[in-house]
N, CA, C and O atoms as a DFTB+ gen file, in Angstrom:
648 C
 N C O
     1  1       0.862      -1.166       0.000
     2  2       0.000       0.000       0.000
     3  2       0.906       1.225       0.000
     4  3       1.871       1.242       0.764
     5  1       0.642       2.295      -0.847
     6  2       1.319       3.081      -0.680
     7  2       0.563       4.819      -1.435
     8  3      -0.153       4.822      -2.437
     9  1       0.891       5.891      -0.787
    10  2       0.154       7.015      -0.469
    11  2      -1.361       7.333      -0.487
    12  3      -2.032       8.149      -1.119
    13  1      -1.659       6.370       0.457
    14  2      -3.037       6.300       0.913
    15  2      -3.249       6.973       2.464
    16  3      -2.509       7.151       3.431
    17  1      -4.708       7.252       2.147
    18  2      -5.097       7.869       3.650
    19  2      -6.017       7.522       4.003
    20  3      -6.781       7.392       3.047
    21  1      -6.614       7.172       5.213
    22  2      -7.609       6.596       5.780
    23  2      -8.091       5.623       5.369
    24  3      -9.271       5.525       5.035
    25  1      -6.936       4.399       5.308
    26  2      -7.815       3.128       5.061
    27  2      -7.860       2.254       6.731
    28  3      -7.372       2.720       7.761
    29  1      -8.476       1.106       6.627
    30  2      -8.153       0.521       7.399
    31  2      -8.134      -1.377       7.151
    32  3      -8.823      -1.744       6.199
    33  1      -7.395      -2.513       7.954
    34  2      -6.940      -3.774       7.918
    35  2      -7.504      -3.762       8.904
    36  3      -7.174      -2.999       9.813
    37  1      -8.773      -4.825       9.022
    38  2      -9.575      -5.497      10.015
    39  2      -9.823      -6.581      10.149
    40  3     -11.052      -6.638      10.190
    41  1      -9.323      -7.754      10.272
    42  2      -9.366      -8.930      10.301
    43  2      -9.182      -9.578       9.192
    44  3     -10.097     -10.041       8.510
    45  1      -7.916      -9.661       8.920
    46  2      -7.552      -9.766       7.580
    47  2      -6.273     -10.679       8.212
    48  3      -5.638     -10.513       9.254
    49  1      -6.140     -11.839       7.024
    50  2      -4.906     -12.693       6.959
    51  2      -3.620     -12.551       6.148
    52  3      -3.549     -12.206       4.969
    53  1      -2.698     -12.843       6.898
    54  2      -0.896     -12.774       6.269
    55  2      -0.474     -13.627       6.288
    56  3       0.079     -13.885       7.357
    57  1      -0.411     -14.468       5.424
    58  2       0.620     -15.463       5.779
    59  2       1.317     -16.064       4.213
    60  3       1.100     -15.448       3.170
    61  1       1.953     -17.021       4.239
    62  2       2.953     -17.844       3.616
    63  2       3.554     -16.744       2.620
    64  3       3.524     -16.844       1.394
    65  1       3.837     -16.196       2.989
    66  2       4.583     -15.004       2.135
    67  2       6.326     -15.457       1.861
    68  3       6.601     -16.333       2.681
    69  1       7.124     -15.240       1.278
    70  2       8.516     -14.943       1.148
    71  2       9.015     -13.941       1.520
    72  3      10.138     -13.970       2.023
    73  1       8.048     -12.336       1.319
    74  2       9.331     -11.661       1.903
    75  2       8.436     -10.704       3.570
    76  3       8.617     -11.074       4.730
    77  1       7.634      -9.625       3.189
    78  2       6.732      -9.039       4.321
    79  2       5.285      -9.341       4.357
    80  3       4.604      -9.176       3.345
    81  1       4.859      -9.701       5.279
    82  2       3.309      -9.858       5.278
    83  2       2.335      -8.613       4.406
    84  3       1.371      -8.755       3.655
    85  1       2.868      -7.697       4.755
    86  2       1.971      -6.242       4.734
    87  2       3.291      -5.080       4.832
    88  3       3.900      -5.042       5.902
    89  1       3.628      -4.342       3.947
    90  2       3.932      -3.593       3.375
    91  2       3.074      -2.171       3.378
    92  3       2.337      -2.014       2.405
    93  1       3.104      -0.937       4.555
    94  2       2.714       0.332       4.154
    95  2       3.708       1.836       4.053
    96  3       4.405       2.205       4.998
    97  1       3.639       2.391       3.084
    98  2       4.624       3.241       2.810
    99  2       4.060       4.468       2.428
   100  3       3.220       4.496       1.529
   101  1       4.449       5.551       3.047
   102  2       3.960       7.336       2.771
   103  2       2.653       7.664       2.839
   104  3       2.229       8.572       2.124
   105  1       1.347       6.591       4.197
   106  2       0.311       6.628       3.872
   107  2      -0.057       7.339       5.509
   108  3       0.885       7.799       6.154
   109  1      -1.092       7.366       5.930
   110  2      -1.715       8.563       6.988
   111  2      -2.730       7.849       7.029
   112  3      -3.133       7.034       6.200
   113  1      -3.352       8.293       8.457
   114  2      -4.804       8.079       8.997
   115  2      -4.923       6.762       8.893
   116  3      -5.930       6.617       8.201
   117  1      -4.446       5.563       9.201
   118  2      -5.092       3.757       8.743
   119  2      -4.558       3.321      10.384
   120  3      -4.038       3.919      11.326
   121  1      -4.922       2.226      10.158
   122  2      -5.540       1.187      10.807
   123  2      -5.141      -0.093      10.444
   124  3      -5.541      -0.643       9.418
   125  1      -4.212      -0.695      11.402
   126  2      -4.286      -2.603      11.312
   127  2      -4.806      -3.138      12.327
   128  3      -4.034      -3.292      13.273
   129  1      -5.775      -3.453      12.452
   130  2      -6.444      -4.795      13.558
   131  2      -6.802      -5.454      13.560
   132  3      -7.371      -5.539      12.472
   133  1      -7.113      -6.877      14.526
   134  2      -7.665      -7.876      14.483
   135  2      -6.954      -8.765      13.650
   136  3      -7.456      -9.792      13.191
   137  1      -5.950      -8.443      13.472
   138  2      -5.665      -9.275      12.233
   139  2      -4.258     -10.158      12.451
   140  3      -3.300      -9.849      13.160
   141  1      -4.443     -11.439      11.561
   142  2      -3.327     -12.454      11.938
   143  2      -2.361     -12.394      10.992
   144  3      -2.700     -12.151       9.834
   145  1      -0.998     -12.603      11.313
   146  2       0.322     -12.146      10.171
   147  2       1.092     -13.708      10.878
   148  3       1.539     -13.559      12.015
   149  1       1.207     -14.786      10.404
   150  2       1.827     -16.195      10.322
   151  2       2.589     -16.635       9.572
   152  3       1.985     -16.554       8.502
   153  1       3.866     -17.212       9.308
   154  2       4.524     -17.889       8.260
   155  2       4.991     -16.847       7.246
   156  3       4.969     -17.030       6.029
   157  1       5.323     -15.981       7.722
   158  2       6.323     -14.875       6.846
   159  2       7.686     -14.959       6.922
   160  3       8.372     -14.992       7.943
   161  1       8.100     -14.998       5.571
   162  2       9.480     -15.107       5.304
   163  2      10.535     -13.894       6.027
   164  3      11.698     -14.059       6.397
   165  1       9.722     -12.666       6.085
   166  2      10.877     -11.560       6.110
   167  2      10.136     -10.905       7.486
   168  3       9.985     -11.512       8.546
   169  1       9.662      -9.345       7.172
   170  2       8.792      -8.957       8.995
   171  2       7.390      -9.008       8.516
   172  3       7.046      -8.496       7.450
   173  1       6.554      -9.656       9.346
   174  2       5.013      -9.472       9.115
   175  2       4.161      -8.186       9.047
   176  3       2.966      -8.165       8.752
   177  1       4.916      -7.129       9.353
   178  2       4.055      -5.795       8.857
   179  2       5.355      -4.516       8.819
   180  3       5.863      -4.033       9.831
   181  1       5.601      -4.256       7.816
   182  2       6.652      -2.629       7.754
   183  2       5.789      -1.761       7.462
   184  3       5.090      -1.975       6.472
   185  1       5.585      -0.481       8.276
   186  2       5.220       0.797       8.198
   187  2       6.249       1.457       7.771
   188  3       7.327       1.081       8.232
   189  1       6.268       2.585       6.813
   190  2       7.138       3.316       7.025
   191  2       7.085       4.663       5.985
   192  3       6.169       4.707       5.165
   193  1       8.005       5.669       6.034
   194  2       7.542       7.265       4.805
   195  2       8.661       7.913       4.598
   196  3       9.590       8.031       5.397
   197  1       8.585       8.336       3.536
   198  2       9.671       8.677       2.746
   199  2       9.608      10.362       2.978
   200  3       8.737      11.020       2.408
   201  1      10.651      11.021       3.903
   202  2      10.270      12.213       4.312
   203  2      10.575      13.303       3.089
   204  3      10.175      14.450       3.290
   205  1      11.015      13.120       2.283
   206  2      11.031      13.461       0.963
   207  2       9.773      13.821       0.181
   208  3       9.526      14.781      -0.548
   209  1       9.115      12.856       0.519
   210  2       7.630      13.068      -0.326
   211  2       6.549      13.915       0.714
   212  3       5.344      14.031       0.490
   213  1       7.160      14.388       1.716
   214  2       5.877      15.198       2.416
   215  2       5.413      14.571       3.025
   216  3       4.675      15.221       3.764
   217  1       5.347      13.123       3.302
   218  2       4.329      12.331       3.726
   219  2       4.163      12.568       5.306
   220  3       5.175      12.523       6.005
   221  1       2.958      12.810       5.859
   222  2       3.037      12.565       7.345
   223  2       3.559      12.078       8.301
   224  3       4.205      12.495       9.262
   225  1       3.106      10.853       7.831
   226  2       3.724       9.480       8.672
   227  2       3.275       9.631      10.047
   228  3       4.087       9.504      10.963
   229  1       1.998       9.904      10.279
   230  2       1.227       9.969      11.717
   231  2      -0.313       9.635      11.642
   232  3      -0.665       9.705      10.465
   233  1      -1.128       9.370      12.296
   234  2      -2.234       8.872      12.498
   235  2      -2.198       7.205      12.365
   236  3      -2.967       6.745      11.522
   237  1      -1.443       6.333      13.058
   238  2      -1.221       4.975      12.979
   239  2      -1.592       4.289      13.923
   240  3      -1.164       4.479      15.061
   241  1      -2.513       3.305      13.603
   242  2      -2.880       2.506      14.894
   243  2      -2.907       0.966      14.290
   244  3      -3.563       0.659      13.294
   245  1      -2.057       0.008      15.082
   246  2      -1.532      -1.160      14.984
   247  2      -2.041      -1.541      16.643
   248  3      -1.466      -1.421      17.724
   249  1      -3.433      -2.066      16.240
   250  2      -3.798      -3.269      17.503
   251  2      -4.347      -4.266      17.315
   252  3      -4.759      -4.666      16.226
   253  1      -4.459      -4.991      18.717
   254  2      -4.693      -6.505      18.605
   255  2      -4.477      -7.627      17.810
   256  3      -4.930      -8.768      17.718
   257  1      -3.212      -6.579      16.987
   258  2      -3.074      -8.100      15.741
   259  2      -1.883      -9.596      16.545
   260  3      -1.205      -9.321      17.535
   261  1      -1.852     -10.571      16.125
   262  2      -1.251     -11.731      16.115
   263  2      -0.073     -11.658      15.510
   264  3      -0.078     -10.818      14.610
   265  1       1.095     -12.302      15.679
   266  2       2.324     -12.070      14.633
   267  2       2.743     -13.613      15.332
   268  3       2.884     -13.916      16.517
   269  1       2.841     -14.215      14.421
   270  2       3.335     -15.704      14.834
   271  2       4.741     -16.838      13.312
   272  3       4.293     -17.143      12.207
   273  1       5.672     -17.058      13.567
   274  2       6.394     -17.129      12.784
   275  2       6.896     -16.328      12.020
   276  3       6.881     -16.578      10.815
   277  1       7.280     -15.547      12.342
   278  2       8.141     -14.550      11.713
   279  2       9.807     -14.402      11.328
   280  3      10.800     -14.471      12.053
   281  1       9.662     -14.176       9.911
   282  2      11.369     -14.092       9.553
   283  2      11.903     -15.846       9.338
   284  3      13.074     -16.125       9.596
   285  1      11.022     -16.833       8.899
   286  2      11.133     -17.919       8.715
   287  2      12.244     -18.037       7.394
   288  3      12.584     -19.135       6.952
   289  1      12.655     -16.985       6.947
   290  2      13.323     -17.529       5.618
   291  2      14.547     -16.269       5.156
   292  3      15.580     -16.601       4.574
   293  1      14.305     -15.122       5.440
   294  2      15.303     -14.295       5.776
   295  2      15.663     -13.541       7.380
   296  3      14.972     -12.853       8.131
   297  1      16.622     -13.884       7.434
   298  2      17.670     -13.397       8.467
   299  2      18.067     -12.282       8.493
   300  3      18.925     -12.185       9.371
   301  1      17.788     -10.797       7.673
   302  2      18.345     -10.003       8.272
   303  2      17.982      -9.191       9.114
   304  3      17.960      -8.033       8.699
   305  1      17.630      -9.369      10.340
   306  2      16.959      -8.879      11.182
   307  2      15.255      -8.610      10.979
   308  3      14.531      -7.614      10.969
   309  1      15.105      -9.741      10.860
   310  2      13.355      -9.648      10.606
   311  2      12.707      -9.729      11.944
   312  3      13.266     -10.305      12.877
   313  1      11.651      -9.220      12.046
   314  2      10.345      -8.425      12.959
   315  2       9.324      -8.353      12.826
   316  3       8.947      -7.857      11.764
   317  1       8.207      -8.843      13.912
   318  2       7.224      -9.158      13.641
   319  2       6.583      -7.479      13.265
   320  3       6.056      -7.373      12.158
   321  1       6.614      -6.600      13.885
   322  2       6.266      -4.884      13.285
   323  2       7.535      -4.158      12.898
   324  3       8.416      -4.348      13.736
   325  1       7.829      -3.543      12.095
   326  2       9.174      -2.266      11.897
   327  2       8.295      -1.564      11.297
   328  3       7.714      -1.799      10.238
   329  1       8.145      -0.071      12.497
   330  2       7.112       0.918      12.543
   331  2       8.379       2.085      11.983
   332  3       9.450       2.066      12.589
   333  1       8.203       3.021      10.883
   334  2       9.097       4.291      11.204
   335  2       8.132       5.098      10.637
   336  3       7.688       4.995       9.494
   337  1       7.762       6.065      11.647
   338  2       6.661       7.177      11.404
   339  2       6.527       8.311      12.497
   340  3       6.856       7.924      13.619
   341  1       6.151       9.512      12.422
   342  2       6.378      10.851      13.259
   343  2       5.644      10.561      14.224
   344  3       6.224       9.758      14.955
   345  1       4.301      10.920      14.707
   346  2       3.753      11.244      15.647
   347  2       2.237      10.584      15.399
   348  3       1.753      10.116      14.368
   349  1       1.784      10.698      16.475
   350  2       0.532       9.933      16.910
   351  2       0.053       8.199      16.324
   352  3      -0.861       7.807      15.599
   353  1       1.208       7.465      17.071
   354  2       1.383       6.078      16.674
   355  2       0.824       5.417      17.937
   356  3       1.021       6.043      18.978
   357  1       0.401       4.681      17.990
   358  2      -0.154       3.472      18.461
   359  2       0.202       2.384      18.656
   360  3      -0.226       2.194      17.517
   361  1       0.663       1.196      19.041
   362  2       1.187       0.066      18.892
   363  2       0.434      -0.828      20.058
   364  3       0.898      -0.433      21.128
   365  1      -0.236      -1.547      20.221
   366  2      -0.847      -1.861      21.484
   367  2      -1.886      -3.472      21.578
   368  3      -2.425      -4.282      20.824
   369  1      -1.756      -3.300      22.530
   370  2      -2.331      -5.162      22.351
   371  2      -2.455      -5.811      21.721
   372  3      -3.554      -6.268      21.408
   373  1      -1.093      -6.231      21.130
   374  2      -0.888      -7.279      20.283
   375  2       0.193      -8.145      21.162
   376  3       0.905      -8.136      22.166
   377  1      -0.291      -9.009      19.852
   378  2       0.785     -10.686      20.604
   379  2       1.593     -11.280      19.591
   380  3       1.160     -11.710      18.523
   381  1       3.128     -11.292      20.070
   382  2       4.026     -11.806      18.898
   383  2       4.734     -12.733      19.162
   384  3       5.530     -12.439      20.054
   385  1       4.834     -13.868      18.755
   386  2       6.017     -15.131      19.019
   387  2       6.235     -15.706      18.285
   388  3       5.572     -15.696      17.248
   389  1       7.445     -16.617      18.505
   390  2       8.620     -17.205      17.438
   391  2       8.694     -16.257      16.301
   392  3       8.049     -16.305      15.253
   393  1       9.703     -15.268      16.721
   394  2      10.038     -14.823      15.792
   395  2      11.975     -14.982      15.568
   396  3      12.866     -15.257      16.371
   397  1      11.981     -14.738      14.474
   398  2      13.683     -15.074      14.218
   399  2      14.611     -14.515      14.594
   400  3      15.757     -14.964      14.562
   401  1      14.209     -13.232      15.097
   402  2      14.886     -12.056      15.704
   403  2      13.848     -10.850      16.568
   404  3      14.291     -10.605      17.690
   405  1      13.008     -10.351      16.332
   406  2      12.571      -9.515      17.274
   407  2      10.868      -9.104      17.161
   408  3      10.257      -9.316      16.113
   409  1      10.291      -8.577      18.207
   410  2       8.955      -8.489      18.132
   411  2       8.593      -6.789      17.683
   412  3       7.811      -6.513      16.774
   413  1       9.179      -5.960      18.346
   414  2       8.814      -5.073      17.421
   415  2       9.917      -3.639      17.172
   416  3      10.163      -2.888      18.116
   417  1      10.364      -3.468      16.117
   418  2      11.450      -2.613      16.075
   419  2      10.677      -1.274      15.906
   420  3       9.586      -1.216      15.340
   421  1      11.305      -0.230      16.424
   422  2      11.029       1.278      16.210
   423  2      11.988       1.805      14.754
   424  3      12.955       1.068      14.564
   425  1      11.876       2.690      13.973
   426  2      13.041       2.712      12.949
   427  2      13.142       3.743      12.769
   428  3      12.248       4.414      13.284
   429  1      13.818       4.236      12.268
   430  2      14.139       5.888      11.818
   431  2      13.250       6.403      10.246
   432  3      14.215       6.898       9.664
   433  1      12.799       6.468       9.874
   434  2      12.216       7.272       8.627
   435  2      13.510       7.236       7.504
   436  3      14.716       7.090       7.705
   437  1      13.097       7.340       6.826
   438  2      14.290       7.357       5.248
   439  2      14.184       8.680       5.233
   440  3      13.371       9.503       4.812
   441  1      15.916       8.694       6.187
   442  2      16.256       9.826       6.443
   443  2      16.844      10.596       5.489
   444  3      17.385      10.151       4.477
   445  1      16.710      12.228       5.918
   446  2      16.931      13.362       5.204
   447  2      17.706      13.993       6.267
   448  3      17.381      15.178       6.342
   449  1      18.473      13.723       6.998
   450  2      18.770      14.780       7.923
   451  2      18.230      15.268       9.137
   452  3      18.701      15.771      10.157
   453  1      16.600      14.837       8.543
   454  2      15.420      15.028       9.793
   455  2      15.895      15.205      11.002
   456  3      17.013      14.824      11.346
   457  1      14.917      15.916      11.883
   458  2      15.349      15.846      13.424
   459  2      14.295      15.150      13.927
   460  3      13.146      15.355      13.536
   461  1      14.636      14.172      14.937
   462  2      12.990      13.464      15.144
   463  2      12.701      13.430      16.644
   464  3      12.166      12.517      17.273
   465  1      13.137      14.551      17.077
   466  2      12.420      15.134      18.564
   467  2      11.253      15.148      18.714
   468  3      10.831      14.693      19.777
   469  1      10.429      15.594      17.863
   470  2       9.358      15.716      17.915
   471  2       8.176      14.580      17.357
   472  3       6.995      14.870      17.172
   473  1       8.761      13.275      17.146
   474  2       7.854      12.491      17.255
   475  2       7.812      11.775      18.327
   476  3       8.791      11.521      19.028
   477  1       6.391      11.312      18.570
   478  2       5.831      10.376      19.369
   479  2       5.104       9.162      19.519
   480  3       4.053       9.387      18.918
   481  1       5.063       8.188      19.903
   482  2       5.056       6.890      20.336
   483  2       4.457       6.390      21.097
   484  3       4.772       6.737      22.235
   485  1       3.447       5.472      21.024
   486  2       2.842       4.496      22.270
   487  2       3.297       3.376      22.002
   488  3       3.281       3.077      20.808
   489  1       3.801       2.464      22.885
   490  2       3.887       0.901      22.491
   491  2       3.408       0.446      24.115
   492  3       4.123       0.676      25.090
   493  1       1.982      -0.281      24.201
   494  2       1.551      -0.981      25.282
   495  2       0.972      -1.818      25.347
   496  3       0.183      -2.000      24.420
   497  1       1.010      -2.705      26.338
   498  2      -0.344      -3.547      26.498
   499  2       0.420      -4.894      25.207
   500  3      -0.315      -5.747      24.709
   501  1       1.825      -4.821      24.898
   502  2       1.800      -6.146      24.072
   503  2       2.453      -7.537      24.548
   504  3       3.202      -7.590      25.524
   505  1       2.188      -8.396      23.957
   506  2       2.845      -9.831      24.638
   507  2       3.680     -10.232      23.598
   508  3       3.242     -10.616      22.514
   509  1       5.114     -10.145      23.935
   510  2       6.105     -11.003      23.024
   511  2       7.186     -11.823      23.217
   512  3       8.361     -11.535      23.443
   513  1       6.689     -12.786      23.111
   514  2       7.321     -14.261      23.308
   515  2       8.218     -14.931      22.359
   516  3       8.312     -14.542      21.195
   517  1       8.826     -15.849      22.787
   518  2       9.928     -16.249      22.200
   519  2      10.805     -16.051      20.728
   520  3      10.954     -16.912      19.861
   521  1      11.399     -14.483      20.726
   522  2      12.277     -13.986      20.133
   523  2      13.130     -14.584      20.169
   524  3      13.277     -15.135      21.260
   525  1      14.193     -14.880      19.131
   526  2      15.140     -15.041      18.608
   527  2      15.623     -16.250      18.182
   528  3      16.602     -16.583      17.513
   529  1      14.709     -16.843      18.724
   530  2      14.700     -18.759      18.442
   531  2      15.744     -19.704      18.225
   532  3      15.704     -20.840      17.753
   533  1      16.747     -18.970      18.687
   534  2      18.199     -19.910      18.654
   535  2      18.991     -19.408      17.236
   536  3      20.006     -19.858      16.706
   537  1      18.275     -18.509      16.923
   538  2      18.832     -18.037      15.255
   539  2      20.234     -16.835      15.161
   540  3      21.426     -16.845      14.853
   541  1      19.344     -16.004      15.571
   542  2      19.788     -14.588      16.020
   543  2      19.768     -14.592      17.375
   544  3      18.596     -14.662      17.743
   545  1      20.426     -14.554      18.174
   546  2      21.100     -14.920      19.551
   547  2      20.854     -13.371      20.475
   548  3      20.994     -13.649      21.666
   549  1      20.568     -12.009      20.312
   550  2      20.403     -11.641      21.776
   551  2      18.878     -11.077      22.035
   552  3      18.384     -10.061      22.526
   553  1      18.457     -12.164      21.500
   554  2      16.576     -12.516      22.209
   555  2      15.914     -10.847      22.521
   556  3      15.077     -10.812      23.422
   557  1      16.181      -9.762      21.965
   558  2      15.603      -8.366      22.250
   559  2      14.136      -8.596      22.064
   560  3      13.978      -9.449      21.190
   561  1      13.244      -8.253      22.449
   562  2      11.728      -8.242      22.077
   563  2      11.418      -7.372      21.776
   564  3      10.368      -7.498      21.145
   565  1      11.952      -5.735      21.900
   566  2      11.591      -4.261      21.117
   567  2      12.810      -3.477      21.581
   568  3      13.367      -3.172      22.635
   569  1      13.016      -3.215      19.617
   570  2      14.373      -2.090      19.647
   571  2      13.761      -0.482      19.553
   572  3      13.060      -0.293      18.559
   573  1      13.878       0.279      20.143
   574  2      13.539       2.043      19.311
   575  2      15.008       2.080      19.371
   576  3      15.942       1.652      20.049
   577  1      14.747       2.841      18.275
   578  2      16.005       3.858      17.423
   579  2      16.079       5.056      18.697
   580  3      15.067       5.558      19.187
   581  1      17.552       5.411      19.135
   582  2      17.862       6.413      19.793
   583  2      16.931       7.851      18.826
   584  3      16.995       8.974      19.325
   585  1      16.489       7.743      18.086
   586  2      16.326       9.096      17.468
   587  2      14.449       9.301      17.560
   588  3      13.684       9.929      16.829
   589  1      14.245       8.614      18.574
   590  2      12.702       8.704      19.229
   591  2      12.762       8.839      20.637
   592  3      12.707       7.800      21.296
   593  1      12.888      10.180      21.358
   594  2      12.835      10.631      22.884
   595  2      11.596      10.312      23.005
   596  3      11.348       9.788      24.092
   597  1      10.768      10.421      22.344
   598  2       9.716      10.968      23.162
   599  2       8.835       9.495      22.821
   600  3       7.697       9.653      22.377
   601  1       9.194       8.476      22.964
   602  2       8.628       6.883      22.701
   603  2       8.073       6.705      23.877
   604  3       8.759       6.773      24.897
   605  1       7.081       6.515      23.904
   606  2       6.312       5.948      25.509
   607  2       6.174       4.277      25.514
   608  3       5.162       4.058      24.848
   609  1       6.617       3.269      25.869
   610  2       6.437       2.077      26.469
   611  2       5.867       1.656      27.872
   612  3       6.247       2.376      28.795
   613  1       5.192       0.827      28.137
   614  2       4.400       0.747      29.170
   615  2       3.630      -0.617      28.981
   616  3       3.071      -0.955      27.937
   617  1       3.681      -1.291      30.058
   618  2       2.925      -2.400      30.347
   619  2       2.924      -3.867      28.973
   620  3       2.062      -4.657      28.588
   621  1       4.434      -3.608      28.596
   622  2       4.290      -4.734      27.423
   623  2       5.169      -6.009      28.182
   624  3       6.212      -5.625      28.712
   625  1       4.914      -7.265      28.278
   626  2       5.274      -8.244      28.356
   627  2       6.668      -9.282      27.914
   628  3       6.365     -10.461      27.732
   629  1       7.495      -9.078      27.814
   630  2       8.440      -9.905      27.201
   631  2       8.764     -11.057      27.795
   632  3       8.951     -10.820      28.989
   633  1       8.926     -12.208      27.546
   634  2       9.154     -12.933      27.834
   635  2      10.344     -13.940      26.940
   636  3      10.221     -13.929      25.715
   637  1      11.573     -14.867      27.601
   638  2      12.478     -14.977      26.981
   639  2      12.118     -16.387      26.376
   640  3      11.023     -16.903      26.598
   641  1      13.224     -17.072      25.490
   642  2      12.894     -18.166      25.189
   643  2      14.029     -19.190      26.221
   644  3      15.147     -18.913      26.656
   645  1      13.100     -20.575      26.382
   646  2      13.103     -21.056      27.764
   647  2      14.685     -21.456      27.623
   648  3      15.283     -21.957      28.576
């Protein structure tokens, strides 16, 4: 999907893919929920905007979705979410496990130089379980990029693999 505004993913399926489940780029105002992302080769959902094109990259809400097998077939640091977007993001009760490397990365925007003080961040309320699966070895369950102060985390769950 790409320079769209106000759509929304509501119970909608991802799976047996090769490379990302769901792919959104330079789009505003949407919505992923309810929805299951399984058996993906690469990360089960990339957000992200090209600050070049003007694009917002705010009004994002990513809840209650499922992320289960993730990064089954490429290794380079695959993730069940890699969110990179400005302000008024969402990330929140969702549930992610076995993934090959991590449950949900924060990312920097396809940078220009940008200054990104001024974006902001929710990530809460998620459950993510067994990262890194013996693959990719230091089991992180959520990276933010130093270049997000103002990231709020709260009440998310990690749990290691046994």
């Amino acid at each position: 999907v790409e320079s769209a505004d106000r759509i929304n993913f509501a119970n909608c399926e991802f799976s047996h893919t090769g490379k990302n489940g769901l792919l959104i780029k330079d789009a505003e105002n949407y919505q992923v929920a309810n929805s299951v992302f399984y058996d993906i080769g690469y990360n089960g959902l990339v957000v992200k905007y090209s600050t070049s094109k003007r694009a917002k990259g705010e009004g994002v809400r990513i809840l209650k979705n499922t992320f289960t097998d993730i990064g089954m077939s490429n290794f380079k640091q695959p993730a069940c979410m890699v969110v990179a977007c400005k302000k008024d993001v969402v990330v929140s009760n969702n549930e992610c496990s076995n993934s090959a490397y991590t449950g949900i990365m924060l990312r920097s925007p396809m940078q220009n130089g940008q200054d990104f003080k001024g974006y902001a961040f929710t990530i809460k309320n998620n459950r993510l379980n067994r990262m890194g699966q013996g693959i990719l070895n230091d089991f992180g369950a959520m990276y933010i990029a130093p270049q997000y102060p103002k990231a709020k985390s709260h009440g998310n769950c990690p749990k290691t693999q046994q």
